Amino acid sequence: SRAYSLVDSSQVSTFLISILLIVYGSFRSLNMDFENQDKEKDNSSATGSFNGNSTNNSIQTIDSTQALFLPIGASVSLLVMFFFFDSVQVVFTICTAVLATIAFAFLLLPMCQYLTRPCSPQNKISFGCCGRFTAAELLSFSLSVMLVLIWVLTGHWLLMDALAMGLCVAMIAFVRLPSLKVSCLLLSGLLIYDVFWVFFSAYIFNSNVMVKVATQPADNPLDVLSRKLHLGPNVGRDVPRLSLPGKLVFPSSTGSHFSMLGIGDIVMPGLLLCFVLRYDNYKKQANSDSCSAPGPGNISGRMQKVSYFHCTLIGYFVGLLTATVASRIHRAAQPALLYLVPFTLLPLLTMAYLKGDLRRMWSEPFHSKSSSSRFLEV
């Protein structure tokens, strides 16, 4: 049927994996908040004081200024990669590999903690100036280094996807959007950025800048090293060029083409999903503490039961499906944020207005609480 031909197996795999990454990253972020709150409570009981405003130094919160300038910075980076890729490709590949190693170790950490819990204590092992690490952290890092080395040697797309998944989850977990205002500024600016570089860059630079940068493979560092050291024609010369893990790719069932989705199209809407999940949990705690029914009286009980997280997640699914169908119809690359941003922000804004939460969500909706709940309905 025509409807079936518009979406093939590779595209279905791409947006199902992207949804799973967003959900998993959002809940890892929420669990990190719970762990930080528990640490603060333990420290307060030990010192006799409690500072509810303390936060984890590893977590980065985006403010309004950063949200406005992030699309500009991304545009500058894109142009640098477009014009000077041959000069910086090795450095960029090495930096990407290092970041991917750390991110994939973070992705593997819960599994490693589960595996090492029965057979090893949770005491940290000191490595001098490098810091102190648990057995689970060492295991996850070792597995991550092994996977990156195999990826460098083989260049296989599946290993690249695994590293891209780690980058997505880590970015969603460690970056925060503090309010709906910052979320709208960031996503609106990135929508303009995505549309311009996909649709209009060819008129200025005689090439689709976004697609060229995303699909251009880089020289393998082993090959470059063997040529620099004059190790001979048979040493390090048969390694493949590397497609960098800035995207998810899945081959079609026939193997004729790959479906591609940039990690920015996963991470940026994922930050919005993470924000609304935190707000749902915050609102649930506030309602349980006040023992009062939420929302104005003219809103039906059924709508009150629908969480912002579910609403935005459904919007992301519909937006990604629309982008997939549009790319098949037009047979050209599509700026995914052109579809994802309206389908996520507009339902969220509408529901927040109907529930009477829009004013609170718009600017700094969270305040410190001395207690946290570990149970969350999803």
PDB file of C-alpha atoms in Angstrom, residues 50-337:
ATOM      1  CA  PHE A  50      20.416  21.937  54.958  1.00  0.00           C
ATOM      2  CA  ASN A  51      20.916  24.030  51.843  1.00  0.00           C
ATOM      3  CA  GLY A  52      18.025  23.310  49.489  1.00  0.00           C
ATOM      4  CA  ASN A  53      19.546  25.349  46.671  1.00  0.00           C
ATOM      5  CA  SER A  54      22.709  23.240  46.286  1.00  0.00           C
ATOM      6  CA  THR A  55      22.996  21.389  42.982  1.00  0.00           C
ATOM      7  CA  ASN A  56      25.275  18.863  41.338  1.00  0.00           C
ATOM      8  CA  ASN A  57      28.193  20.651  39.719  1.00  0.00           C
ATOM      9  CA  SER A  58      28.110  18.228  36.770  1.00  0.00           C
ATOM     10  CA  ILE A  59      24.609  19.371  35.781  1.00  0.00           C
ATOM     11  CA  GLN A  60      24.413  22.298  33.354  1.00  0.00           C
ATOM     12  CA  THR A  61      21.314  24.509  33.384  1.00  0.00           C
ATOM     13  CA  ILE A  62      20.637  26.544  30.239  1.00  0.00           C
ATOM     14  CA  ASP A  63      19.570  30.145  30.860  1.00  0.00           C
ATOM     15  CA  SER A  64      17.842  32.550  28.473  1.00  0.00           C
ATOM     16  CA  THR A  65      21.083  34.046  27.126  1.00  0.00           C
ATOM     17  CA  GLN A  66      22.549  30.645  26.370  1.00  0.00           C
ATOM     18  CA  ALA A  67      19.305  29.564  24.720  1.00  0.00           C
ATOM     19  CA  LEU A  68      19.418  32.591  22.400  1.00  0.00           C
ATOM     20  CA  PHE A  69      23.086  32.207  21.441  1.00  0.00           C
ATOM     21  CA  LEU A  70      23.205  28.419  21.133  1.00  0.00           C
ATOM     22  CA  PRO A  71      21.819  28.398  17.533  1.00  0.00           C
ATOM     23  CA  ILE A  72      24.418  31.040  16.599  1.00  0.00           C
ATOM     24  CA  GLY A  73      27.206  28.967  18.095  1.00  0.00           C
ATOM     25  CA  ALA A  74      25.910  25.871  16.335  1.00  0.00           C
ATOM     26  CA  SER A  75      25.879  27.776  13.030  1.00  0.00           C
ATOM     27  CA  VAL A  76      29.497  28.874  13.508  1.00  0.00           C
ATOM     28  CA  SER A  77      30.533  25.296  14.307  1.00  0.00           C
ATOM     29  CA  LEU A  78      28.697  24.051  11.232  1.00  0.00           C
ATOM     30  CA  LEU A  79      30.513  26.535   8.999  1.00  0.00           C
ATOM     31  CA  VAL A  80      33.886  25.610  10.489  1.00  0.00           C
ATOM     32  CA  MET A  81      33.183  21.955   9.755  1.00  0.00           C
ATOM     33  CA  PHE A  82      32.001  22.819   6.246  1.00  0.00           C
ATOM     34  CA  PHE A  83      34.992  24.929   5.202  1.00  0.00           C
ATOM     35  CA  PHE A  84      37.832  23.435   7.270  1.00  0.00           C
ATOM     36  CA  PHE A  85      36.808  19.809   7.718  1.00  0.00           C
ATOM     37  CA  ASP A  86      39.964  18.439   6.078  1.00  0.00           C
ATOM     38  CA  SER A  87      42.140  20.436   8.470  1.00  0.00           C
ATOM     39  CA  VAL A  88      40.324  19.615  11.716  1.00  0.00           C
ATOM     40  CA  GLN A  89      38.877  16.177  10.991  1.00  0.00           C
ATOM     41  CA  VAL A  90      41.464  14.202  12.970  1.00  0.00           C
ATOM     42  CA  VAL A  91      41.234  16.451  16.037  1.00  0.00           C
ATOM     43  CA  PHE A  92      37.440  16.429  15.804  1.00  0.00           C
ATOM     44  CA  THR A  93      37.387  12.628  15.471  1.00  0.00           C
ATOM     45  CA  ILE A  94      39.601  12.159  18.533  1.00  0.00           C
ATOM     46  CA  CYS A  95      37.534  14.622  20.629  1.00  0.00           C
ATOM     47  CA  THR A  96      34.322  12.925  19.529  1.00  0.00           C
ATOM     48  CA  ALA A  97      35.739   9.498  20.406  1.00  0.00           C
ATOM     49  CA  VAL A  98      36.734  10.693  23.901  1.00  0.00           C
ATOM     50  CA  LEU A  99      33.312  12.217  24.562  1.00  0.00           C
ATOM     51  CA  ALA A 100      31.574   9.125  23.170  1.00  0.00           C
ATOM     52  CA  THR A 101      33.657   6.905  25.466  1.00  0.00           C
ATOM     53  CA  ILE A 102      32.595   8.837  28.560  1.00  0.00           C
ATOM     54  CA  ALA A 103      28.963   9.034  27.427  1.00  0.00           C
ATOM     55  CA  PHE A 104      28.706   5.338  26.606  1.00  0.00           C
ATOM     56  CA  ALA A 105      30.262   4.476  29.984  1.00  0.00           C
ATOM     57  CA  PHE A 106      27.478   6.538  31.582  1.00  0.00           C
ATOM     58  CA  LEU A 107      24.926   4.581  29.497  1.00  0.00           C
ATOM     59  CA  LEU A 108      26.373   1.238  30.647  1.00  0.00           C
ATOM     60  CA  LEU A 109      26.750   2.235  34.307  1.00  0.00           C
ATOM     61  CA  PRO A 110      23.344   0.970  35.611  1.00  0.00           C
ATOM     62  CA  MET A 111      23.906  -2.436  33.995  1.00  0.00           C
ATOM     63  CA  CYS A 112      27.407  -2.653  35.442  1.00  0.00           C
ATOM     64  CA  GLN A 113      26.142  -1.659  38.896  1.00  0.00           C
ATOM     65  CA  TYR A 114      23.603  -4.474  38.696  1.00  0.00           C
ATOM     66  CA  LEU A 115      26.246  -7.005  37.623  1.00  0.00           C
ATOM     67  CA  THR A 116      28.857  -6.039  40.221  1.00  0.00           C
ATOM     68  CA  ARG A 117      26.479  -5.596  43.192  1.00  0.00           C
ATOM     69  CA  PRO A 118      26.479  -9.285  44.330  1.00  0.00           C
ATOM     70  CA  CYS A 119      30.235  -9.864  44.018  1.00  0.00           C
ATOM     71  CA  SER A 120      31.946  -6.623  44.987  1.00  0.00           C
ATOM     72  CA  PRO A 121      31.525  -3.873  47.581  1.00  0.00           C
ATOM     73  CA  GLN A 122      30.571  -0.380  46.541  1.00  0.00           C
ATOM     74  CA  ASN A 123      33.737   1.106  48.033  1.00  0.00           C
ATOM     75  CA  LYS A 124      35.647   3.386  45.701  1.00  0.00           C
ATOM     76  CA  ILE A 125      39.137   2.522  44.504  1.00  0.00           C
ATOM     77  CA  SER A 126      41.664   5.348  44.463  1.00  0.00           C
ATOM     78  CA  PHE A 127      43.688   6.057  41.309  1.00  0.00           C
ATOM     79  CA  GLY A 128      45.713   8.971  42.650  1.00  0.00           C
ATOM     80  CA  CYS A 129      45.154  12.241  40.837  1.00  0.00           C
ATOM     81  CA  CYS A 130      42.634  10.569  38.506  1.00  0.00           C
ATOM     82  CA  GLY A 131      40.101  10.226  41.315  1.00  0.00           C
ATOM     83  CA  ARG A 132      38.184   7.453  43.064  1.00  0.00           C
ATOM     84  CA  PHE A 133      35.928   5.010  41.224  1.00  0.00           C
ATOM     85  CA  THR A 134      33.704   2.057  42.058  1.00  0.00           C
ATOM     86  CA  ALA A 135      34.089  -1.352  40.429  1.00  0.00           C
ATOM     87  CA  ALA A 136      30.960  -0.682  38.352  1.00  0.00           C
ATOM     88  CA  GLU A 137      32.388   2.591  37.036  1.00  0.00           C
ATOM     89  CA  LEU A 138      35.660   0.916  36.095  1.00  0.00           C
ATOM     90  CA  LEU A 139      33.833  -1.920  34.344  1.00  0.00           C
ATOM     91  CA  SER A 140      31.571   0.417  32.376  1.00  0.00           C
ATOM     92  CA  PHE A 141      34.529   2.574  31.322  1.00  0.00           C
ATOM     93  CA  SER A 142      36.556  -0.472  30.256  1.00  0.00           C
ATOM     94  CA  LEU A 143      33.682  -1.794  28.137  1.00  0.00           C
ATOM     95  CA  SER A 144      33.202   1.647  26.609  1.00  0.00           C
ATOM     96  CA  VAL A 145      36.896   1.954  25.684  1.00  0.00           C
ATOM     97  CA  MET A 146      36.773  -1.517  24.125  1.00  0.00           C
ATOM     98  CA  LEU A 147      33.729  -0.608  22.031  1.00  0.00           C
ATOM     99  CA  VAL A 148      35.316   2.647  20.818  1.00  0.00           C
ATOM    100  CA  LEU A 149      38.488   0.810  19.795  1.00  0.00           C
ATOM    101  CA  ILE A 150      36.477  -1.759  17.838  1.00  0.00           C
ATOM    102  CA  TRP A 151      34.561   1.080  16.174  1.00  0.00           C
ATOM    103  CA  VAL A 152      37.812   2.771  15.146  1.00  0.00           C
ATOM    104  CA  LEU A 153      39.095  -0.497  13.688  1.00  0.00           C
ATOM    105  CA  THR A 154      35.901  -1.506  11.862  1.00  0.00           C
ATOM    106  CA  GLY A 155      33.872   1.703  11.366  1.00  0.00           C
ATOM    107  CA  HIS A 156      30.681  -0.350  11.690  1.00  0.00           C
ATOM    108  CA  TRP A 157      27.458   1.663  11.687  1.00  0.00           C
ATOM    109  CA  LEU A 158      25.984  -0.309  14.593  1.00  0.00           C
ATOM    110  CA  LEU A 159      28.866   0.632  16.889  1.00  0.00           C
ATOM    111  CA  MET A 160      28.555   4.246  15.763  1.00  0.00           C
ATOM    112  CA  ASP A 161      24.865   4.119  16.684  1.00  0.00           C
ATOM    113  CA  ALA A 162      25.721   2.750  20.129  1.00  0.00           C
ATOM    114  CA  LEU A 163      28.094   5.666  20.758  1.00  0.00           C
ATOM    115  CA  ALA A 164      25.494   8.134  19.480  1.00  0.00           C
ATOM    116  CA  MET A 165      22.950   6.626  21.904  1.00  0.00           C
ATOM    117  CA  GLY A 166      25.353   7.181  24.777  1.00  0.00           C
ATOM    118  CA  LEU A 167      25.840  10.816  23.747  1.00  0.00           C
ATOM    119  CA  CYS A 168      22.065  11.353  23.576  1.00  0.00           C
ATOM    120  CA  VAL A 169      21.369   9.886  27.011  1.00  0.00           C
ATOM    121  CA  ALA A 170      24.265  11.734  28.656  1.00  0.00           C
ATOM    122  CA  MET A 171      23.251  15.102  27.195  1.00  0.00           C
ATOM    123  CA  ILE A 172      19.610  14.669  28.210  1.00  0.00           C
ATOM    124  CA  ALA A 173      20.619  13.587  31.717  1.00  0.00           C
ATOM    125  CA  PHE A 174      23.195  16.319  32.424  1.00  0.00           C
ATOM    126  CA  VAL A 175      21.581  19.365  30.778  1.00  0.00           C
ATOM    127  CA  ARG A 176      18.519  21.080  32.257  1.00  0.00           C
ATOM    128  CA  LEU A 177      15.907  23.498  30.951  1.00  0.00           C
ATOM    129  CA  PRO A 178      14.755  25.548  33.954  1.00  0.00           C
ATOM    130  CA  SER A 179      11.467  26.886  32.568  1.00  0.00           C
ATOM    131  CA  LEU A 180       9.040  26.822  29.679  1.00  0.00           C
ATOM    132  CA  LYS A 181      10.268  30.260  28.602  1.00  0.00           C
ATOM    133  CA  VAL A 182      13.827  29.001  28.086  1.00  0.00           C
ATOM    134  CA  SER A 183      12.456  25.891  26.368  1.00  0.00           C
ATOM    135  CA  CYS A 184      10.502  27.991  23.858  1.00  0.00           C
ATOM    136  CA  LEU A 185      13.490  30.268  23.184  1.00  0.00           C
ATOM    137  CA  LEU A 186      15.858  27.348  22.638  1.00  0.00           C
ATOM    138  CA  LEU A 187      13.588  25.207  20.459  1.00  0.00           C
ATOM    139  CA  SER A 188      12.339  28.148  18.389  1.00  0.00           C
ATOM    140  CA  GLY A 189      15.895  29.296  17.684  1.00  0.00           C
ATOM    141  CA  LEU A 190      16.992  25.778  16.762  1.00  0.00           C
ATOM    142  CA  LEU A 191      13.970  25.400  14.478  1.00  0.00           C
ATOM    143  CA  ILE A 192      15.108  28.483  12.522  1.00  0.00           C
ATOM    144  CA  TYR A 193      18.677  27.161  12.526  1.00  0.00           C
ATOM    145  CA  ASP A 194      17.595  23.736  11.216  1.00  0.00           C
ATOM    146  CA  VAL A 195      15.315  25.123   8.510  1.00  0.00           C
ATOM    147  CA  PHE A 196      17.906  27.620   7.250  1.00  0.00           C
ATOM    148  CA  TRP A 197      20.824  25.197   6.994  1.00  0.00           C
ATOM    149  CA  VAL A 198      18.758  22.443   5.361  1.00  0.00           C
ATOM    150  CA  PHE A 199      16.557  24.459   2.981  1.00  0.00           C
ATOM    151  CA  PHE A 200      18.390  27.747   2.270  1.00  0.00           C
ATOM    152  CA  SER A 201      22.119  27.099   2.713  1.00  0.00           C
ATOM    153  CA  ALA A 202      22.393  25.741  -0.847  1.00  0.00           C
ATOM    154  CA  TYR A 203      21.436  29.155  -2.255  1.00  0.00           C
ATOM    155  CA  ILE A 204      24.399  30.783  -0.471  1.00  0.00           C
ATOM    156  CA  PHE A 205      27.067  28.079  -0.364  1.00  0.00           C
ATOM    157  CA  ASN A 206      26.048  26.054  -3.456  1.00  0.00           C
ATOM    158  CA  SER A 207      25.690  22.995  -1.253  1.00  0.00           C
ATOM    159  CA  ASN A 208      23.423  21.712   1.496  1.00  0.00           C
ATOM    160  CA  VAL A 209      25.709  22.514   4.408  1.00  0.00           C
ATOM    161  CA  MET A 210      23.827  20.467   7.001  1.00  0.00           C
ATOM    162  CA  VAL A 211      23.659  17.298   4.907  1.00  0.00           C
ATOM    163  CA  LYS A 212      27.261  17.539   3.724  1.00  0.00           C
ATOM    164  CA  VAL A 213      28.660  17.963   7.227  1.00  0.00           C
ATOM    165  CA  ALA A 214      26.444  15.200   8.638  1.00  0.00           C
ATOM    166  CA  THR A 215      27.347  12.648   5.961  1.00  0.00           C
ATOM    167  CA  GLN A 216      31.026  13.445   5.368  1.00  0.00           C
ATOM    168  CA  PRO A 217      33.295  10.655   6.690  1.00  0.00           C
ATOM    169  CA  ALA A 218      36.550  11.452   8.454  1.00  0.00           C
ATOM    170  CA  ASP A 219      39.996   9.928   8.036  1.00  0.00           C
ATOM    171  CA  ASN A 220      40.730   7.189  10.520  1.00  0.00           C
ATOM    172  CA  PRO A 221      43.262   8.378  13.144  1.00  0.00           C
ATOM    173  CA  LEU A 222      45.150   5.069  12.794  1.00  0.00           C
ATOM    174  CA  ASP A 223      45.592   5.682   9.076  1.00  0.00           C
ATOM    175  CA  VAL A 224      46.789   9.240   9.686  1.00  0.00           C
ATOM    176  CA  LEU A 225      49.188   8.034  12.396  1.00  0.00           C
ATOM    177  CA  SER A 226      50.678   5.348  10.151  1.00  0.00           C
ATOM    178  CA  ARG A 227      51.277   7.895   7.371  1.00  0.00           C
ATOM    179  CA  LYS A 228      52.836  10.436   9.749  1.00  0.00           C
ATOM    180  CA  LEU A 229      55.202   7.840  11.234  1.00  0.00           C
ATOM    181  CA  HIS A 230      55.929   6.193   7.842  1.00  0.00           C
ATOM    182  CA  LEU A 231      55.058   2.761   9.190  1.00  0.00           C
ATOM    183  CA  GLY A 232      54.699   1.224   5.755  1.00  0.00           C
ATOM    184  CA  PRO A 233      51.820   0.520   3.377  1.00  0.00           C
ATOM    185  CA  ASN A 234      50.510  -2.495   5.300  1.00  0.00           C
ATOM    186  CA  VAL A 235      50.342  -0.939   8.770  1.00  0.00           C
ATOM    187  CA  GLY A 236      47.145   0.924   9.572  1.00  0.00           C
ATOM    188  CA  ARG A 237      46.277   1.550   5.932  1.00  0.00           C
ATOM    189  CA  ASP A 238      43.381  -0.912   5.617  1.00  0.00           C
ATOM    190  CA  VAL A 239      41.231   0.707   8.331  1.00  0.00           C
ATOM    191  CA  PRO A 240      38.036   2.350   7.050  1.00  0.00           C
ATOM    192  CA  ARG A 241      37.107   6.013   7.154  1.00  0.00           C
ATOM    193  CA  LEU A 242      34.840   6.856  10.081  1.00  0.00           C
ATOM    194  CA  SER A 243      31.326   8.219  10.020  1.00  0.00           C
ATOM    195  CA  LEU A 244      31.183  10.222  13.256  1.00  0.00           C
ATOM    196  CA  PRO A 245      28.531   9.458  15.922  1.00  0.00           C
ATOM    197  CA  GLY A 246      26.577  12.698  15.508  1.00  0.00           C
ATOM    198  CA  LYS A 247      23.575  10.824  14.164  1.00  0.00           C
ATOM    199  CA  LEU A 248      21.635   7.562  14.231  1.00  0.00           C
ATOM    200  CA  VAL A 249      21.647   5.530  11.025  1.00  0.00           C
ATOM    201  CA  PHE A 250      19.760   2.358  10.182  1.00  0.00           C
ATOM    202  CA  PRO A 251      19.906   0.457   6.879  1.00  0.00           C
ATOM    203  CA  SER A 252      16.724  -0.369   4.982  1.00  0.00           C
ATOM    204  CA  SER A 253      15.593  -3.975   4.638  1.00  0.00           C
ATOM    205  CA  THR A 254      16.978  -4.057   1.091  1.00  0.00           C
ATOM    206  CA  GLY A 255      20.256  -2.386   2.061  1.00  0.00           C
ATOM    207  CA  SER A 256      19.809   0.217  -0.657  1.00  0.00           C
ATOM    208  CA  HIS A 257      19.927   3.239   1.657  1.00  0.00           C
ATOM    209  CA  PHE A 258      20.290   4.391   5.265  1.00  0.00           C
ATOM    210  CA  SER A 259      17.785   6.333   7.341  1.00  0.00           C
ATOM    211  CA  MET A 260      19.504   9.111   9.304  1.00  0.00           C
ATOM    212  CA  LEU A 261      18.459  11.248  12.280  1.00  0.00           C
ATOM    213  CA  GLY A 262      20.814  13.768  13.913  1.00  0.00           C
ATOM    214  CA  ILE A 263      21.308  13.499  17.671  1.00  0.00           C
ATOM    215  CA  GLY A 264      20.270  17.155  17.991  1.00  0.00           C
ATOM    216  CA  ASP A 265      16.803  16.123  16.805  1.00  0.00           C
ATOM    217  CA  ILE A 266      16.725  13.699  19.743  1.00  0.00           C
ATOM    218  CA  VAL A 267      18.497  15.693  22.453  1.00  0.00           C
ATOM    219  CA  MET A 268      16.756  19.072  22.084  1.00  0.00           C
ATOM    220  CA  PRO A 269      13.175  17.761  22.236  1.00  0.00           C
ATOM    221  CA  GLY A 270      14.465  15.331  24.871  1.00  0.00           C
ATOM    222  CA  LEU A 271      15.432  18.260  27.086  1.00  0.00           C
ATOM    223  CA  LEU A 272      11.843  19.480  26.850  1.00  0.00           C
ATOM    224  CA  LEU A 273      10.572  15.990  27.764  1.00  0.00           C
ATOM    225  CA  CYS A 274      12.958  15.947  30.720  1.00  0.00           C
ATOM    226  CA  PHE A 275      11.665  19.353  31.867  1.00  0.00           C
ATOM    227  CA  VAL A 276       7.993  18.325  31.776  1.00  0.00           C
ATOM    228  CA  LEU A 277       8.766  15.026  33.528  1.00  0.00           C
ATOM    229  CA  ARG A 278      10.410  16.941  36.355  1.00  0.00           C
ATOM    230  CA  TYR A 279       7.439  19.323  36.470  1.00  0.00           C
ATOM    231  CA  ASP A 280       4.951  16.427  36.591  1.00  0.00           C
ATOM    232  CA  ASN A 281       6.842  14.971  39.538  1.00  0.00           C
ATOM    233  CA  TYR A 282       7.101  18.370  41.238  1.00  0.00           C
ATOM    234  CA  LYS A 283       3.368  18.985  40.807  1.00  0.00           C
ATOM    235  CA  LYS A 284       2.517  15.530  42.124  1.00  0.00           C
ATOM    236  CA  GLN A 285       4.605  16.148  45.234  1.00  0.00           C
ATOM    237  CA  ALA A 286       3.011  19.565  45.744  1.00  0.00           C
ATOM    238  CA  ASN A 287      -0.512  18.140  45.419  1.00  0.00           C
ATOM    239  CA  SER A 288       0.236  15.282  47.795  1.00  0.00           C
ATOM    240  CA  ASP A 289       1.682  17.713  50.352  1.00  0.00           C
ATOM    241  CA  SER A 290      -1.283  20.074  50.127  1.00  0.00           C
ATOM    242  CA  CYS A 291      -3.838  17.223  49.902  1.00  0.00           C
ATOM    243  CA  SER A 292      -5.873  19.247  47.430  1.00  0.00           C
ATOM    244  CA  ALA A 293      -7.195  18.495  43.976  1.00  0.00           C
ATOM    245  CA  PRO A 294      -5.115  20.135  41.218  1.00  0.00           C
ATOM    246  CA  GLY A 295      -6.317  22.441  38.507  1.00  0.00           C
ATOM    247  CA  PRO A 296      -9.305  24.683  37.999  1.00  0.00           C
ATOM    248  CA  GLY A 297     -12.788  23.332  38.372  1.00  0.00           C
ATOM    249  CA  ASN A 298     -13.784  23.663  34.727  1.00  0.00           C
ATOM    250  CA  ILE A 299     -11.208  21.088  33.569  1.00  0.00           C
ATOM    251  CA  SER A 300     -12.421  17.519  33.342  1.00  0.00           C
ATOM    252  CA  GLY A 301     -10.874  14.893  35.601  1.00  0.00           C
ATOM    253  CA  ARG A 302      -9.749  12.887  32.590  1.00  0.00           C
ATOM    254  CA  MET A 303      -7.615  15.755  31.286  1.00  0.00           C
ATOM    255  CA  GLN A 304      -6.134  16.277  34.730  1.00  0.00           C
ATOM    256  CA  LYS A 305      -4.943  12.669  34.688  1.00  0.00           C
ATOM    257  CA  VAL A 306      -3.043  13.196  31.436  1.00  0.00           C
ATOM    258  CA  SER A 307       0.497  14.199  32.337  1.00  0.00           C
ATOM    259  CA  TYR A 308       2.522  16.791  30.458  1.00  0.00           C
ATOM    260  CA  PHE A 309       5.133  14.113  29.814  1.00  0.00           C
ATOM    261  CA  HIS A 310       2.665  11.832  28.023  1.00  0.00           C
ATOM    262  CA  CYS A 311       1.253  14.740  26.017  1.00  0.00           C
ATOM    263  CA  THR A 312       4.681  15.927  24.856  1.00  0.00           C
ATOM    264  CA  LEU A 313       5.920  12.399  24.151  1.00  0.00           C
ATOM    265  CA  ILE A 314       2.929  11.707  21.905  1.00  0.00           C
ATOM    266  CA  GLY A 315       3.590  15.019  20.143  1.00  0.00           C
ATOM    267  CA  TYR A 316       7.218  14.000  19.575  1.00  0.00           C
ATOM    268  CA  PHE A 317       6.105  10.674  18.090  1.00  0.00           C
ATOM    269  CA  VAL A 318       3.611  12.346  15.751  1.00  0.00           C
ATOM    270  CA  GLY A 319       6.131  15.021  14.745  1.00  0.00           C
ATOM    271  CA  LEU A 320       8.833  12.462  13.988  1.00  0.00           C
ATOM    272  CA  LEU A 321       6.384  10.361  12.001  1.00  0.00           C
ATOM    273  CA  THR A 322       5.365  13.453  10.023  1.00  0.00           C
ATOM    274  CA  ALA A 323       9.006  14.292   9.309  1.00  0.00           C
ATOM    275  CA  THR A 324       9.613  10.721   8.149  1.00  0.00           C
ATOM    276  CA  VAL A 325       6.647  10.747   5.787  1.00  0.00           C
ATOM    277  CA  ALA A 326       7.651  14.198   4.460  1.00  0.00           C
ATOM    278  CA  SER A 327      11.178  12.991   3.682  1.00  0.00           C
ATOM    279  CA  ARG A 328       9.787  10.061   1.717  1.00  0.00           C
ATOM    280  CA  ILE A 329       7.294  12.193  -0.184  1.00  0.00           C
ATOM    281  CA  HIS A 330       9.786  14.915  -1.140  1.00  0.00           C
ATOM    282  CA  ARG A 331      12.702  12.448  -1.493  1.00  0.00           C
ATOM    283  CA  ALA A 332      15.012  14.924   0.195  1.00  0.00           C
ATOM    284  CA  ALA A 333      16.453  15.645   3.629  1.00  0.00           C
ATOM    285  CA  GLN A 334      14.014  17.361   5.960  1.00  0.00           C
ATOM    286  CA  PRO A 335      14.740  19.585   8.984  1.00  0.00           C
ATOM    287  CA  ALA A 336      13.237  17.351  11.651  1.00  0.00           C
ATOM    288  CA  LEU A 337      12.830  20.219  14.139  1.00  0.00           C
TER     289      LEU A 337
END
